[in-house]
PDB file of C-alpha atoms in Angstrom:
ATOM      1  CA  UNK A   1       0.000   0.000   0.000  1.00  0.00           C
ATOM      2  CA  UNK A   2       1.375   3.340  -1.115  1.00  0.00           C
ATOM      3  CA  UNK A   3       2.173   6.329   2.082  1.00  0.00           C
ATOM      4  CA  UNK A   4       2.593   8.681  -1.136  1.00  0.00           C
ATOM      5  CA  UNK A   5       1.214  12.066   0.626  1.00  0.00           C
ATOM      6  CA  UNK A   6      -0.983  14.826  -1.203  1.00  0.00           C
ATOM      7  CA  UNK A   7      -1.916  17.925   0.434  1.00  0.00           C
ATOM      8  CA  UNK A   8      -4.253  19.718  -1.148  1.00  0.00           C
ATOM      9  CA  UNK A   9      -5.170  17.190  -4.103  1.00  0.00           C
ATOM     10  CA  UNK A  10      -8.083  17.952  -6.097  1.00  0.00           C
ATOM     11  CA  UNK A  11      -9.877  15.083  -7.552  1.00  0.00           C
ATOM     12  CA  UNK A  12     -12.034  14.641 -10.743  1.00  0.00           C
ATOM     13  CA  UNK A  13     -14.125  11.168 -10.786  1.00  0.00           C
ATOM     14  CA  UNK A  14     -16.099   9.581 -13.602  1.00  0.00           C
ATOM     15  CA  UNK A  15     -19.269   6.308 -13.428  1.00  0.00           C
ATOM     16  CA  UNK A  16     -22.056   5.873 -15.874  1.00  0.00           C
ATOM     17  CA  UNK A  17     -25.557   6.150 -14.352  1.00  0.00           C
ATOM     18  CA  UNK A  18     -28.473   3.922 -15.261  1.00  0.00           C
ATOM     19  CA  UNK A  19     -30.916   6.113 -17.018  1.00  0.00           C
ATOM     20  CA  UNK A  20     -33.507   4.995 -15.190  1.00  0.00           C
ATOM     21  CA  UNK A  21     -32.390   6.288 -12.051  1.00  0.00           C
ATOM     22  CA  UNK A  22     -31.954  10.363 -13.215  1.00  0.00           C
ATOM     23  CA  UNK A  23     -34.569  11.371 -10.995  1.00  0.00           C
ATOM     24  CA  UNK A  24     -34.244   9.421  -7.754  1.00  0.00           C
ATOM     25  CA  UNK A  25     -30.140  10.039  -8.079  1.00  0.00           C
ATOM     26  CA  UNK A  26     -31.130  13.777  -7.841  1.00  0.00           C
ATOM     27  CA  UNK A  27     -33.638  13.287  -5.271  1.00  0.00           C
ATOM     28  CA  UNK A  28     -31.438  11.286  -2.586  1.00  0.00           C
ATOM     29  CA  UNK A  29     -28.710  13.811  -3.581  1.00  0.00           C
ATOM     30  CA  UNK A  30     -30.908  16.889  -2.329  1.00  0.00           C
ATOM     31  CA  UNK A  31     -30.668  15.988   1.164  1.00  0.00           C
ATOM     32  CA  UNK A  32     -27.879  13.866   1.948  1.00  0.00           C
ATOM     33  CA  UNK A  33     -27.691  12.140   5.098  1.00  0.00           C
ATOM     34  CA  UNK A  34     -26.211  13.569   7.550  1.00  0.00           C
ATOM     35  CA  UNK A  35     -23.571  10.632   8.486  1.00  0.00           C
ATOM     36  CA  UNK A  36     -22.749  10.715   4.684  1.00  0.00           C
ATOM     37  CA  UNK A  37     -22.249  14.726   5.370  1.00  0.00           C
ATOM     38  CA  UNK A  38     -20.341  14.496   8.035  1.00  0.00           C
ATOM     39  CA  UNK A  39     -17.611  11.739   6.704  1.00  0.00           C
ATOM     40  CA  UNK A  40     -17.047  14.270   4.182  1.00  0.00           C
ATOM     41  CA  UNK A  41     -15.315  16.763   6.303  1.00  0.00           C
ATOM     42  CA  UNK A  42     -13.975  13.761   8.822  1.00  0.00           C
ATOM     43  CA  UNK A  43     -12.477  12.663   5.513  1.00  0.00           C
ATOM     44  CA  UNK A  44     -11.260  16.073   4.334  1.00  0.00           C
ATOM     45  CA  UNK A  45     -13.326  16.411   1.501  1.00  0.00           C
ATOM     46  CA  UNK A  46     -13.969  19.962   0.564  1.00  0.00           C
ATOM     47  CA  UNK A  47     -15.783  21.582  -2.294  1.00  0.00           C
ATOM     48  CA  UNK A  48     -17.115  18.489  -3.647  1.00  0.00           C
ATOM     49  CA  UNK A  49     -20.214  18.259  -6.681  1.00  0.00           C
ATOM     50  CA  UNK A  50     -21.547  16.296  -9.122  1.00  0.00           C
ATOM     51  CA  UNK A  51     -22.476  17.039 -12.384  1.00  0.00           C
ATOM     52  CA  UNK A  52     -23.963  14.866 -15.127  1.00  0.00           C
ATOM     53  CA  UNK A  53     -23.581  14.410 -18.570  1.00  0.00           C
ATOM     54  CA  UNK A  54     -26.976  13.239 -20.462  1.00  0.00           C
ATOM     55  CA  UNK A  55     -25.389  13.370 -23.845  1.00  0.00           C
ATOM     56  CA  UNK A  56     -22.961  10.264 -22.341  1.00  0.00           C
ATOM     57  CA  UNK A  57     -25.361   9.304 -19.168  1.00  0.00           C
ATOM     58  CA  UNK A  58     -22.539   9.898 -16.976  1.00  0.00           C
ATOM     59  CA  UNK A  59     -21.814  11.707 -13.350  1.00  0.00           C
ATOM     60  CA  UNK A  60     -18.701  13.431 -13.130  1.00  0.00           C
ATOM     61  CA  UNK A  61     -17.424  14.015  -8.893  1.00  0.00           C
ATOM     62  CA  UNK A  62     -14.976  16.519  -8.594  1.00  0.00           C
ATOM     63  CA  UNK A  63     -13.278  17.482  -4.996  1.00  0.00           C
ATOM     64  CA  UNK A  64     -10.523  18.868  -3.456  1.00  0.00           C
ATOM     65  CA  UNK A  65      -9.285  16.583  -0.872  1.00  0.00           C
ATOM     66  CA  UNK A  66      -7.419  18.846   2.166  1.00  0.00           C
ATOM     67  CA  UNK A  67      -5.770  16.119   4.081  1.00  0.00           C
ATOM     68  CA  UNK A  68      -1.935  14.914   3.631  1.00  0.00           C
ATOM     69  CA  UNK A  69      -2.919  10.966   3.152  1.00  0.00           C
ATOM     70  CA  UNK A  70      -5.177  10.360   0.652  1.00  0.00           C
ATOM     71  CA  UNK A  71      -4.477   6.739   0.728  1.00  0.00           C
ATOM     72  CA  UNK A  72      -4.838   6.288   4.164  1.00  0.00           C
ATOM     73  CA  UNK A  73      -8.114   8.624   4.255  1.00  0.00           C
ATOM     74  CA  UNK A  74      -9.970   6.850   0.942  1.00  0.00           C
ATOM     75  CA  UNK A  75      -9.384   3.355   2.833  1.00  0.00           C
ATOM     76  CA  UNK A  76     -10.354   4.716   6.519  1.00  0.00           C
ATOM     77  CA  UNK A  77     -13.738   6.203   4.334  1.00  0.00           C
ATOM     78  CA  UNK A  78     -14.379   2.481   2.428  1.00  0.00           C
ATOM     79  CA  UNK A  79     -14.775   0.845   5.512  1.00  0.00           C
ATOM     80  CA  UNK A  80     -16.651   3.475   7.766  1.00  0.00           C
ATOM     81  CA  UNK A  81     -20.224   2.662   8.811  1.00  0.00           C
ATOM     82  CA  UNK A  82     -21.687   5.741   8.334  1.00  0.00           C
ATOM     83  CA  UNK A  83     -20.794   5.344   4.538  1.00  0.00           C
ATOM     84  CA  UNK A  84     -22.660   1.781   4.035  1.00  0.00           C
ATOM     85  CA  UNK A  85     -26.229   2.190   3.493  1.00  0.00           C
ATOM     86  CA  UNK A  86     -25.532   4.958   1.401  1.00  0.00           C
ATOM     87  CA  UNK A  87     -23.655   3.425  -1.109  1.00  0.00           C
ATOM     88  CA  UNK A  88     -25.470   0.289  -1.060  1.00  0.00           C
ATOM     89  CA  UNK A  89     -28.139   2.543  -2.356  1.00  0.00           C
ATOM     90  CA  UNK A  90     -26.196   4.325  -4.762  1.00  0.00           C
ATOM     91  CA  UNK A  91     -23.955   1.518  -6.350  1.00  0.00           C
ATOM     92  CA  UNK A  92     -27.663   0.196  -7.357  1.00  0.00           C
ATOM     93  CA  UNK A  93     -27.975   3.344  -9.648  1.00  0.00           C
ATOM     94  CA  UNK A  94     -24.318   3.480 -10.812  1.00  0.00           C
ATOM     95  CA  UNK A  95     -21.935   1.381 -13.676  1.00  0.00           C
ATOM     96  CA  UNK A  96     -18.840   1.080 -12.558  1.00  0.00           C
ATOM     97  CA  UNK A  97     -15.927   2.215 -15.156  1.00  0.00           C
ATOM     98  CA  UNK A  98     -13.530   0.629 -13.394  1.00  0.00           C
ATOM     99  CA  UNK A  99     -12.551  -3.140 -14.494  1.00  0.00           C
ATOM    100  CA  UNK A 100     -13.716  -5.552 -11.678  1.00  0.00           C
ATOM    101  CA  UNK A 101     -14.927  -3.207  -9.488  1.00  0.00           C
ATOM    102  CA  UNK A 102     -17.682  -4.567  -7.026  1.00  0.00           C
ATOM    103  CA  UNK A 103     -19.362  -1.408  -5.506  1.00  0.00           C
ATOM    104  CA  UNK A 104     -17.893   1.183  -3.768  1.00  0.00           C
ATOM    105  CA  UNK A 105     -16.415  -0.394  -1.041  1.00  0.00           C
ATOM    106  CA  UNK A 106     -13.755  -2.231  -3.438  1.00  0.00           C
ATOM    107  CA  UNK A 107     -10.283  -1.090  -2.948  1.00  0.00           C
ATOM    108  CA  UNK A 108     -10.267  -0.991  -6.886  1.00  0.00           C
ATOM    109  CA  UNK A 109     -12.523   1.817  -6.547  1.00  0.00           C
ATOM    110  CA  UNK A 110     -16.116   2.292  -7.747  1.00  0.00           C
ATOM    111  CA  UNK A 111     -15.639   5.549  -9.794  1.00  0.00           C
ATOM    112  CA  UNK A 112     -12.926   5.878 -11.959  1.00  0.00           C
ATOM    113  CA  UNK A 113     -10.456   8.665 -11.423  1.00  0.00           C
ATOM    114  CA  UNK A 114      -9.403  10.983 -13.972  1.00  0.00           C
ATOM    115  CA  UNK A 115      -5.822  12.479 -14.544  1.00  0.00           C
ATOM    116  CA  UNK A 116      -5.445  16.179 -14.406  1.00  0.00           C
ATOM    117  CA  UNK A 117      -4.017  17.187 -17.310  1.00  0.00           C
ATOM    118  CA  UNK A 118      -4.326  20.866 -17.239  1.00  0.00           C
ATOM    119  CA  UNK A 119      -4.912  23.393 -14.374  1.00  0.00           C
ATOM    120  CA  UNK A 120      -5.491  27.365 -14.279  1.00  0.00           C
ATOM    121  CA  UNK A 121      -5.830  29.058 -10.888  1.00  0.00           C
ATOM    122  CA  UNK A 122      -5.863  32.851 -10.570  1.00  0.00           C
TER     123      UNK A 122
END
């Protein structure tokens, strides 16, 4: 497992969603749960949305994560309690991108992260 560090990392995720599900994704997604919430910030997740893409039926996450272990916080986040439900609910709605990838709670990952290939900050 890597101890690679990155402060300040911002994060840009890709999954398909099942058409079908448009309107209750949006729905659950108007008033998260507050466990759900609050992992966010115990996780250092910061300015985090989700947009999606009709033409391709897909959600695109991006974040900025403000901790100095990502590694360490993304596995401490899979296995938290308060995270469970949630994604069991979610993962229903969702196609994974990522090759063998059983739900969110796989260390493979459930939504496939993108490389930043450009960035402009002012």
């Amino acid at each position: 497992m890597s101890t690679e560090k990155h402060p300040g990392k911002r994060i840009c995720q890709i999954i398909k969603l099942k058409p079908e599900y448009l309107e209750k994704y949006k729905e659950c997604h108007q008033q998260i749960w507050k466990p759900v919430a609050e992992n966010l910030t115990k996780y250092h997740i910061e300015d985090y949305s989700i947009h999606y893409s009709p033409q391709f039926g897909i959600l695109i996450a991006t974040m900025k994560y403000t901790g100095d272990n990502w590694e360490k916080d993304a596995e401490a986040s899979r296995n938290d309690p308060g995270n469970f439900e949630w994604w069991q609910m979610t993962d229903e709605m969702q196609e994974t991108l990522v090759e063998g990838s059983t739900g969110s709670r796989d260390e493979k990952g459930w939504w496939l992260n993108l490389e930043e290939v450009f960035r402009f900050d002012h």
